Short mmCIF file of N, CA and C in Angstrom, two decimals:
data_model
loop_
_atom_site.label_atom_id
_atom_site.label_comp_id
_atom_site.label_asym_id
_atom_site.label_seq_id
_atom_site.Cartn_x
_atom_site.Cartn_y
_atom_site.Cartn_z
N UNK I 1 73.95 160.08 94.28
CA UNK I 1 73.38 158.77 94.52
C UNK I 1 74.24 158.04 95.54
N UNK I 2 73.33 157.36 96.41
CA UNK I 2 74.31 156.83 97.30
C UNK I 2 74.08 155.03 97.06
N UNK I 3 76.27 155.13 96.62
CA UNK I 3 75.78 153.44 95.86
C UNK I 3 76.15 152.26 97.35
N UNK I 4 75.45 151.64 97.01
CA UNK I 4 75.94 150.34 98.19
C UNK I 4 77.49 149.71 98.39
N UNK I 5 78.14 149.96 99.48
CA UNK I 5 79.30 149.65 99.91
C UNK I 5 79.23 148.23 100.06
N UNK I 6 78.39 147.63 100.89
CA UNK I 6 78.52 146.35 101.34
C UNK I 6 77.98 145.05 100.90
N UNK I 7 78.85 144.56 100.55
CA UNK I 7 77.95 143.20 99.21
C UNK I 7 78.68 141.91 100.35
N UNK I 8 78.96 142.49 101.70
CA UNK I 8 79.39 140.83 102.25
C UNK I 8 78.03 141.06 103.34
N UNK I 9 76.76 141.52 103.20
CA UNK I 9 75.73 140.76 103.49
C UNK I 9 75.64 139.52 103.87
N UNK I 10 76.13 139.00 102.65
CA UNK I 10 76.17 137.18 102.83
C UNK I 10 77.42 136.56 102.54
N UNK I 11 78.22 135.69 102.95
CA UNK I 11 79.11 135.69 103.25
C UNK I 11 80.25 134.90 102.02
N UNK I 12 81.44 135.26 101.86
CA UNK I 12 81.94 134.65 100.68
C UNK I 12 82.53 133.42 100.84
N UNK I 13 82.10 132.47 99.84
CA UNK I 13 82.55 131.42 100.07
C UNK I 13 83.76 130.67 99.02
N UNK I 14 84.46 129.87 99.26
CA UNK I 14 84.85 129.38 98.48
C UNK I 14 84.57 128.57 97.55
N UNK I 15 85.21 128.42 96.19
CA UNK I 15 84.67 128.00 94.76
C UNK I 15 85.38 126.49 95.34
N UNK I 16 84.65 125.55 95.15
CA UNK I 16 84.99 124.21 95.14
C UNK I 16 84.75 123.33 93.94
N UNK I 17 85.53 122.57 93.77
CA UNK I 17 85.17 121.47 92.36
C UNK I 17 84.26 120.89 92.44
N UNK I 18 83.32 120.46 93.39
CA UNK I 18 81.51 120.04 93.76
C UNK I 18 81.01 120.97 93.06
N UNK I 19 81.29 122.31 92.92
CA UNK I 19 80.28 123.16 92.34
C UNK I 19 80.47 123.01 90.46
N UNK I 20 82.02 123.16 90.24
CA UNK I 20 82.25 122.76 88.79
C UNK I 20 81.84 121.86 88.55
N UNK I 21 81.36 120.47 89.20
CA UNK I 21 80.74 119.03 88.94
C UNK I 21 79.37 118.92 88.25
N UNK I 22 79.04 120.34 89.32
CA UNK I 22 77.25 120.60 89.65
C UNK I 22 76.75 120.99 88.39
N UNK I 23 77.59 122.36 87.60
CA UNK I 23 76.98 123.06 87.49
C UNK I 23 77.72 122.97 85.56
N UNK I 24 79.24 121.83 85.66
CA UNK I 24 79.75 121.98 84.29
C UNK I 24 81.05 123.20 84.03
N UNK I 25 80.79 123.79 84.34
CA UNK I 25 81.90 125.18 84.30
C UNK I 25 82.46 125.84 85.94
N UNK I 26 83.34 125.96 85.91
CA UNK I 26 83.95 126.51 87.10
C UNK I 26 83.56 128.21 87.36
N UNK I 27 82.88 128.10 88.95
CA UNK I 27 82.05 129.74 88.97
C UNK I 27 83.67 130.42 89.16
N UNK I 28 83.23 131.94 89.02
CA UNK I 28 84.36 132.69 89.62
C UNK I 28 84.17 133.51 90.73
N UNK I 29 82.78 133.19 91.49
CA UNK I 29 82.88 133.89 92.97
C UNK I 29 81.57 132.74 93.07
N UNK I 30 81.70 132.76 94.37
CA UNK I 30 80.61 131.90 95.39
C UNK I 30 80.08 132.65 96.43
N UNK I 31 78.99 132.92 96.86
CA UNK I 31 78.29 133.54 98.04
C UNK I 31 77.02 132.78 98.66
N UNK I 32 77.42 132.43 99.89
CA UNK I 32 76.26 131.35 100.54
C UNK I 32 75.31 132.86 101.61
N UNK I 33 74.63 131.97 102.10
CA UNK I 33 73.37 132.91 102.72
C UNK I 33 72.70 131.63 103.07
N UNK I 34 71.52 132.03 103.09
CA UNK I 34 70.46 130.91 103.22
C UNK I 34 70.71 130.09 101.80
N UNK I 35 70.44 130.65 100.72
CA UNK I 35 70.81 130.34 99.21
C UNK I 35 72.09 130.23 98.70
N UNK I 36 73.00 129.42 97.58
CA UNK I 36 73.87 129.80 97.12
C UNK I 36 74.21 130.37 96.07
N UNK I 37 74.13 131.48 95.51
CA UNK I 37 75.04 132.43 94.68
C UNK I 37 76.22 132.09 93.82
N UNK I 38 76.12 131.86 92.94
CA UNK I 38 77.61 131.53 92.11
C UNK I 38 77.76 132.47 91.02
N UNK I 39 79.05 133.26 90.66
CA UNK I 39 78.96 133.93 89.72
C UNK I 39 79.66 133.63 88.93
N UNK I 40 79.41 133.75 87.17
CA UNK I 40 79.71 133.14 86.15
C UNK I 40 80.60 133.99 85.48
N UNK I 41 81.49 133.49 84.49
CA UNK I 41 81.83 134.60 83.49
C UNK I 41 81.70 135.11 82.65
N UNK I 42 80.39 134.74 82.21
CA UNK I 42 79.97 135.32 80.95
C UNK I 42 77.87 135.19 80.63
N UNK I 43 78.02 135.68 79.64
CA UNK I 43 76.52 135.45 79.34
C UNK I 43 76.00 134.07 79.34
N UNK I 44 76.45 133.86 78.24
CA UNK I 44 77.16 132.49 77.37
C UNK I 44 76.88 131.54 78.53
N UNK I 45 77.91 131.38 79.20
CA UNK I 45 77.89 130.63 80.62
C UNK I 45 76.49 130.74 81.31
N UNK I 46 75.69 131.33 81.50
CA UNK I 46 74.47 131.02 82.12
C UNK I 46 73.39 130.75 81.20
N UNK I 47 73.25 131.46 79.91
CA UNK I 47 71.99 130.55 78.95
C UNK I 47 72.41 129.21 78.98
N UNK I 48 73.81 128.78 78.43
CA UNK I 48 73.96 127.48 78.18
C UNK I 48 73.85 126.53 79.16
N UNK I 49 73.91 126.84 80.46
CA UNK I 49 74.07 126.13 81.50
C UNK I 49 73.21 124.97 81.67
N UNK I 50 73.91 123.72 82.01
CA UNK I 50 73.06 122.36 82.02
C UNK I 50 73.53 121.16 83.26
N UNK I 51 73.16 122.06 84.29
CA UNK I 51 73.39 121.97 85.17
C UNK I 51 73.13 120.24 85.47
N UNK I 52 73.78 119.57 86.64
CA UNK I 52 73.80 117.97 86.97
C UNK I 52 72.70 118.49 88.38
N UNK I 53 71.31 118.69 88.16
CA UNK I 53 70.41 118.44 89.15
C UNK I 53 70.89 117.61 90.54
N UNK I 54 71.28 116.63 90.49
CA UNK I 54 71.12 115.52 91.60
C UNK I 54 72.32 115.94 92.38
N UNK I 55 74.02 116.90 91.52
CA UNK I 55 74.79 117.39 92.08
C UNK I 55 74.70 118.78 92.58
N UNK I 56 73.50 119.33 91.95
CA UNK I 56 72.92 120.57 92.85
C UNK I 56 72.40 120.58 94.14
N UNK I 57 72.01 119.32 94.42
CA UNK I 57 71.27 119.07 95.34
C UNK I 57 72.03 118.98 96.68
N UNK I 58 73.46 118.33 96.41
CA UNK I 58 74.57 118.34 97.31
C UNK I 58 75.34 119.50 97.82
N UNK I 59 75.43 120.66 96.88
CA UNK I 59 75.72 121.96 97.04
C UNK I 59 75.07 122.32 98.68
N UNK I 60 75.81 123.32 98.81
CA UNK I 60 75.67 124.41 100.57
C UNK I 60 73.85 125.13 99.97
N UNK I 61 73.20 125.57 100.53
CA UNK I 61 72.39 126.26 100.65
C UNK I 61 71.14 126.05 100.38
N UNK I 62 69.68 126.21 100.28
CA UNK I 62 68.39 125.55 99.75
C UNK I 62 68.25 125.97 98.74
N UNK I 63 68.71 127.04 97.87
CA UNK I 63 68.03 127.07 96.40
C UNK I 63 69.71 127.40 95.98
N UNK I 64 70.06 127.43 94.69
CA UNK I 64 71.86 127.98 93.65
C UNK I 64 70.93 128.78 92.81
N UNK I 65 71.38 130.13 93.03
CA UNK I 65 71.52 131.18 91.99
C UNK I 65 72.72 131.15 91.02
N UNK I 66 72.75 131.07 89.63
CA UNK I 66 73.81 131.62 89.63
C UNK I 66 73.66 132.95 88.24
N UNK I 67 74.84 133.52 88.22
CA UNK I 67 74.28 135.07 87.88
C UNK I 67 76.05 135.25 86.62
N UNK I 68 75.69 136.67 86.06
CA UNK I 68 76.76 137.03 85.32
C UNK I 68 76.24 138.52 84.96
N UNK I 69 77.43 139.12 84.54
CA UNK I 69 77.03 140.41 83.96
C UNK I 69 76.69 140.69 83.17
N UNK I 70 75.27 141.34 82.47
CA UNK I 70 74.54 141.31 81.55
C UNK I 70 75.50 141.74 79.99
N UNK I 71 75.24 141.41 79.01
CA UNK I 71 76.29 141.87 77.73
C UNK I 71 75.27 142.60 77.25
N UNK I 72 73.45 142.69 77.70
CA UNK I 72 72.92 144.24 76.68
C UNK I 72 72.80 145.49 77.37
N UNK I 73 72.75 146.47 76.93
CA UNK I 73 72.30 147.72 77.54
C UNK I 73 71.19 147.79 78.18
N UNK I 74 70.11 146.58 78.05
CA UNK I 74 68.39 146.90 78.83
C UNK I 74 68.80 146.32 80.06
N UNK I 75 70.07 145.29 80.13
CA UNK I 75 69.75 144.47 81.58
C UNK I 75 70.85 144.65 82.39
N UNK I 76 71.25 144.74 83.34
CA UNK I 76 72.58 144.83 84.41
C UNK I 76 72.96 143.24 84.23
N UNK I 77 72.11 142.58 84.38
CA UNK I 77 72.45 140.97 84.98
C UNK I 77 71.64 140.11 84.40
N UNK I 78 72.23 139.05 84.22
CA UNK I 78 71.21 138.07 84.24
C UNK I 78 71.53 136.73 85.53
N UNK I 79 70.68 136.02 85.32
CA UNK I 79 70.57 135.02 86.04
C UNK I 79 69.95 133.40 85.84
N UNK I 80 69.78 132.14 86.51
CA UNK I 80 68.83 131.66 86.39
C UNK I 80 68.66 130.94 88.02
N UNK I 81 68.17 130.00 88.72
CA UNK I 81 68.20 129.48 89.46
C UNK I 81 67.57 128.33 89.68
N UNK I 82 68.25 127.31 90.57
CA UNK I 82 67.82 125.93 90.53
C UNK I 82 67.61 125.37 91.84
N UNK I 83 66.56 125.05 92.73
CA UNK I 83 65.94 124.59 93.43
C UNK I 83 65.14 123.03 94.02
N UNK I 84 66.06 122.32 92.98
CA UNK I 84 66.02 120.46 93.06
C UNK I 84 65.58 119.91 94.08
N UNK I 85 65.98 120.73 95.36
CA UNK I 85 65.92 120.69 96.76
C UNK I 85 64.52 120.70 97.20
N UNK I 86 63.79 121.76 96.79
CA UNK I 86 62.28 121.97 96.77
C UNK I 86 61.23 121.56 95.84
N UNK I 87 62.36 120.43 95.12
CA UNK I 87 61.32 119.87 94.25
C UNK I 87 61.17 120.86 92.60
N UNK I 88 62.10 121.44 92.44
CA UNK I 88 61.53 122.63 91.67
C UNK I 88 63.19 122.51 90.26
N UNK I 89 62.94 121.75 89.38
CA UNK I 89 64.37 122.11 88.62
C UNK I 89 64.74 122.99 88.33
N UNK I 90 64.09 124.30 87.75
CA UNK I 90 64.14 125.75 87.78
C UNK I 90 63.14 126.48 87.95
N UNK I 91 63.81 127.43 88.76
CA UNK I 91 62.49 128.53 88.86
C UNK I 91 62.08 129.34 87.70
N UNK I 92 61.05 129.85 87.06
CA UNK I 92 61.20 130.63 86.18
C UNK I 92 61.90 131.85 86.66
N UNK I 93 61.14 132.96 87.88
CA UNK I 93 61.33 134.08 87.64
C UNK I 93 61.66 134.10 89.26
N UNK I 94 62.46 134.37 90.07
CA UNK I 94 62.66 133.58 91.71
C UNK I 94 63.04 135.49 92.26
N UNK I 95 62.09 136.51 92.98
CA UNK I 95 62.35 137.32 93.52
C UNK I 95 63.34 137.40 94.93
N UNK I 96 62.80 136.51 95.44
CA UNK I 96 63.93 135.92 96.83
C UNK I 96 65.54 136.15 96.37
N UNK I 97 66.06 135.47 95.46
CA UNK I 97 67.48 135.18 95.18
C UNK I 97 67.96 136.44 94.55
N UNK I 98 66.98 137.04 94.03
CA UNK I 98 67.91 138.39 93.85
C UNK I 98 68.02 139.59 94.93
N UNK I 99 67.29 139.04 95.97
CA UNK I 99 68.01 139.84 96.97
C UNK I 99 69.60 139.81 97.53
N UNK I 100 70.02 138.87 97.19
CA UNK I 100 71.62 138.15 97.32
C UNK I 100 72.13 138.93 95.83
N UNK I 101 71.40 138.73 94.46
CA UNK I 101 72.06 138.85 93.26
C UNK I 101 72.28 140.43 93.37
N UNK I 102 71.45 141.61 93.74
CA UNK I 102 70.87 142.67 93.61
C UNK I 102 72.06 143.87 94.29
N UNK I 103 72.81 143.43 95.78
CA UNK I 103 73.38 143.83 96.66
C UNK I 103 75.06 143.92 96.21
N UNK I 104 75.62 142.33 95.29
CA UNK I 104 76.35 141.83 94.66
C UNK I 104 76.60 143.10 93.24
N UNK I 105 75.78 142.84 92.87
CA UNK I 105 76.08 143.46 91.35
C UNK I 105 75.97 145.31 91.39
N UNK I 106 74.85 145.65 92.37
CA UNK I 106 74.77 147.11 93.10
C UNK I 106 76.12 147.46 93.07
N UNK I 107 76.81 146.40 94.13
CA UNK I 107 78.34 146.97 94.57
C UNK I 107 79.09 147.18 93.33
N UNK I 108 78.82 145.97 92.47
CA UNK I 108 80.09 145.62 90.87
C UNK I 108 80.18 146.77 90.41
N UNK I 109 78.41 147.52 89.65
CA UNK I 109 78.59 148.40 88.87
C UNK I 109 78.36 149.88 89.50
N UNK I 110 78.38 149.75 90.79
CA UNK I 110 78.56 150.90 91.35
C UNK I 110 77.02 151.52 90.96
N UNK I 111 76.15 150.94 91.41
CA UNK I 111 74.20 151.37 90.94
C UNK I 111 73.78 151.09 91.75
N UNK I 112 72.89 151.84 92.34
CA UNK I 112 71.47 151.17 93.40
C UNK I 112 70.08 150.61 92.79
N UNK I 113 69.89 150.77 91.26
CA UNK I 113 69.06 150.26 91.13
C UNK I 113 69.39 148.95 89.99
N UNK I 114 68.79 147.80 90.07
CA UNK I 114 69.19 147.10 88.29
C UNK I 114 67.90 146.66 87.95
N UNK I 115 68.28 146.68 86.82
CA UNK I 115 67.27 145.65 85.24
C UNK I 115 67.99 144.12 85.29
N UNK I 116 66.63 143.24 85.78
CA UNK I 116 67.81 141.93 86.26
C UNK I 116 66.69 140.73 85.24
N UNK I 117 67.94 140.24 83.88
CA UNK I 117 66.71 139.35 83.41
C UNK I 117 67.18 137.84 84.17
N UNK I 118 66.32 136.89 84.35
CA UNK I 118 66.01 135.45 84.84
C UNK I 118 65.89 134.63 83.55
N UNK I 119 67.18 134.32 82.88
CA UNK I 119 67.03 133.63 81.90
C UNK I 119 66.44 131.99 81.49
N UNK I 120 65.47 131.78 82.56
CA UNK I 120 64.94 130.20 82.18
C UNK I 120 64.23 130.39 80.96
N UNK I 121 63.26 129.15 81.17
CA UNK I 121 62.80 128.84 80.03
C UNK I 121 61.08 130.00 79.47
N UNK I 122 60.74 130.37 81.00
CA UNK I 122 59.76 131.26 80.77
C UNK I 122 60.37 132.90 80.77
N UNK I 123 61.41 132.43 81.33
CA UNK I 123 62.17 134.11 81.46
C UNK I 123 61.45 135.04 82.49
N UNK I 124 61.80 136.38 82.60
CA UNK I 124 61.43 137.70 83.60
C UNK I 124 62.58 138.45 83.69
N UNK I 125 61.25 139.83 84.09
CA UNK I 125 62.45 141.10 83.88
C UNK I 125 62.42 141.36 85.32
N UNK I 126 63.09 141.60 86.54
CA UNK I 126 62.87 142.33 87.80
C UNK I 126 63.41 143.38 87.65
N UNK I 127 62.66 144.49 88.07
CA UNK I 127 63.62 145.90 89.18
C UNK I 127 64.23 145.43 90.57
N UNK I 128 64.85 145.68 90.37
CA UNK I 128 65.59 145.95 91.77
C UNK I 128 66.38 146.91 92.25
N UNK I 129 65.94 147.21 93.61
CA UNK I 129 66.60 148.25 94.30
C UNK I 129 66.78 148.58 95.39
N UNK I 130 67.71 148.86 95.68
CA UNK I 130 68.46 148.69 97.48
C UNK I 130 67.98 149.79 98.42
N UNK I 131 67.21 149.66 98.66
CA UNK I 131 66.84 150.45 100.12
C UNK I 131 67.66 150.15 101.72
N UNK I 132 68.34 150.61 102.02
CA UNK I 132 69.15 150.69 102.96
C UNK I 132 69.88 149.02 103.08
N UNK I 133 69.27 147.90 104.57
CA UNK I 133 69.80 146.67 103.91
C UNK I 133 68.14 145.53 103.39
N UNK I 134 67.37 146.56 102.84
CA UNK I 134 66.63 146.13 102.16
C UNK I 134 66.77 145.63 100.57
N UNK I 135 66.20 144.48 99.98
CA UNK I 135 65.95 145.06 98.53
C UNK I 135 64.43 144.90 98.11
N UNK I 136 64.35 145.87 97.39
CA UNK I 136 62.60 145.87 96.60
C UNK I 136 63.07 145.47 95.40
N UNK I 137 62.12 144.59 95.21
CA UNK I 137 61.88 144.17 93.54
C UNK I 137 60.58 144.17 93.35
N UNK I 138 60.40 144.19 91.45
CA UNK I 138 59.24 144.58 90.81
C UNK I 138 59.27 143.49 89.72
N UNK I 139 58.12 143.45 89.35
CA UNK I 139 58.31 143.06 87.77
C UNK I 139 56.52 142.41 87.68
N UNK I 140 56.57 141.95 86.34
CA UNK I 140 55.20 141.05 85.92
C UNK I 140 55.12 139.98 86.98
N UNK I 141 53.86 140.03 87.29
CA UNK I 141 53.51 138.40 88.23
C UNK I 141 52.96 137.83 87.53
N UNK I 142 52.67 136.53 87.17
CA UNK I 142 51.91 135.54 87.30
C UNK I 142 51.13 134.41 88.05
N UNK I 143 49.70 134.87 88.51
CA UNK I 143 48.66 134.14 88.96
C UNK I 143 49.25 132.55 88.76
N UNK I 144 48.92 131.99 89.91
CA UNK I 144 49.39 130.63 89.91
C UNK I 144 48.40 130.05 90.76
N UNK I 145 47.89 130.59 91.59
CA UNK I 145 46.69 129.97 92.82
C UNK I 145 45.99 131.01 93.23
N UNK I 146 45.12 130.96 93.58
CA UNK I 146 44.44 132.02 93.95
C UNK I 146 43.33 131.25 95.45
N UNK I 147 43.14 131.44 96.55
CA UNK I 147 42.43 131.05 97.86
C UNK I 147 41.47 132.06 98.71
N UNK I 148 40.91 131.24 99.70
CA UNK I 148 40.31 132.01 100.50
C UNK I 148 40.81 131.53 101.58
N UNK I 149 41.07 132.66 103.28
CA UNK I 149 41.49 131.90 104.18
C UNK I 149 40.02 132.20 105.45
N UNK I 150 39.49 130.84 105.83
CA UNK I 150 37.96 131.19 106.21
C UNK I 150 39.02 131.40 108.09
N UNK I 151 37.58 132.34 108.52
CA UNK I 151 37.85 132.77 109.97
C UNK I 151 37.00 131.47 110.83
N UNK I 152 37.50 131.05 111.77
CA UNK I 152 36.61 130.10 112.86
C UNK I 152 35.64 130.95 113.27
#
């Protein structure tokens, strides 16, 4: 298996006390991109999380992931993410941000593929998996709108 070397994709940032303000607990790694990435130390630390919205909003990047290493055998990771910015207090199930989470944790546990749960309030399971500096993810969708786009 060939596991992913490179998890500075996106670039590392430093942990600042704005983010402990933000978020209640001090992360133990930071990774900006378009999004920001924070990683936690524990499970614990991301169910409980009760995050200060209005100090998320001040944070580097348009949406905060933040993530930890899963404690069951079904999941590599979990996560949740918060998007205040877009109007959105949490996402339930956010495929975008685990392209940042996916590359990160690939490298940790030395895997190309993970079981990644999104611990909000509706929850989700993604696959994910690193195709070169791609990632594919999978999981249940949920219908939310459905359109037609008419031709002139």
């Amino acid at each position: 298996m060939n596991v992913y070397k490179n998890p500075t994709c996106f670039s590392r940032w430093s942990v600042r006390d704005q983010m402990e303000e933000a978020l209640g607990i001090r992360p133990i790694e930071a990774y900006i991109d378009r999004d920001l990435m924070l990683v936690l130390p524990d499970v614990a630390s991301v169910r409980n999380l009760k995050p200060n919205l209005n100090k998320i909003k001040e944070l580097e990047g348009l949406i905060v992931a933040v993530t930890a290493h899963a404690d069951q055998e079904d999941f590599d990771c979990i996560s949740r993410v918060f998007a205040p910015k877009l109007g959105i207090p949490e996402d339930p199930v956010t495929g975008s941000t685990h392209c940042m989470i996916t590359p990160y944790w690939c490298h940790r546990l030395r895997k190309q593929e993970l079981i990644c749960f999104q611990a909000s309030e509706r929850s989700g399971i993604l696959s994910t998996k690193l195709c070169g500096d791609r990632v594919k993810v999978a999981g249940q969708a949920v219908l939310f709108s459905k359109g037609t786009i008419l031709e002139d």
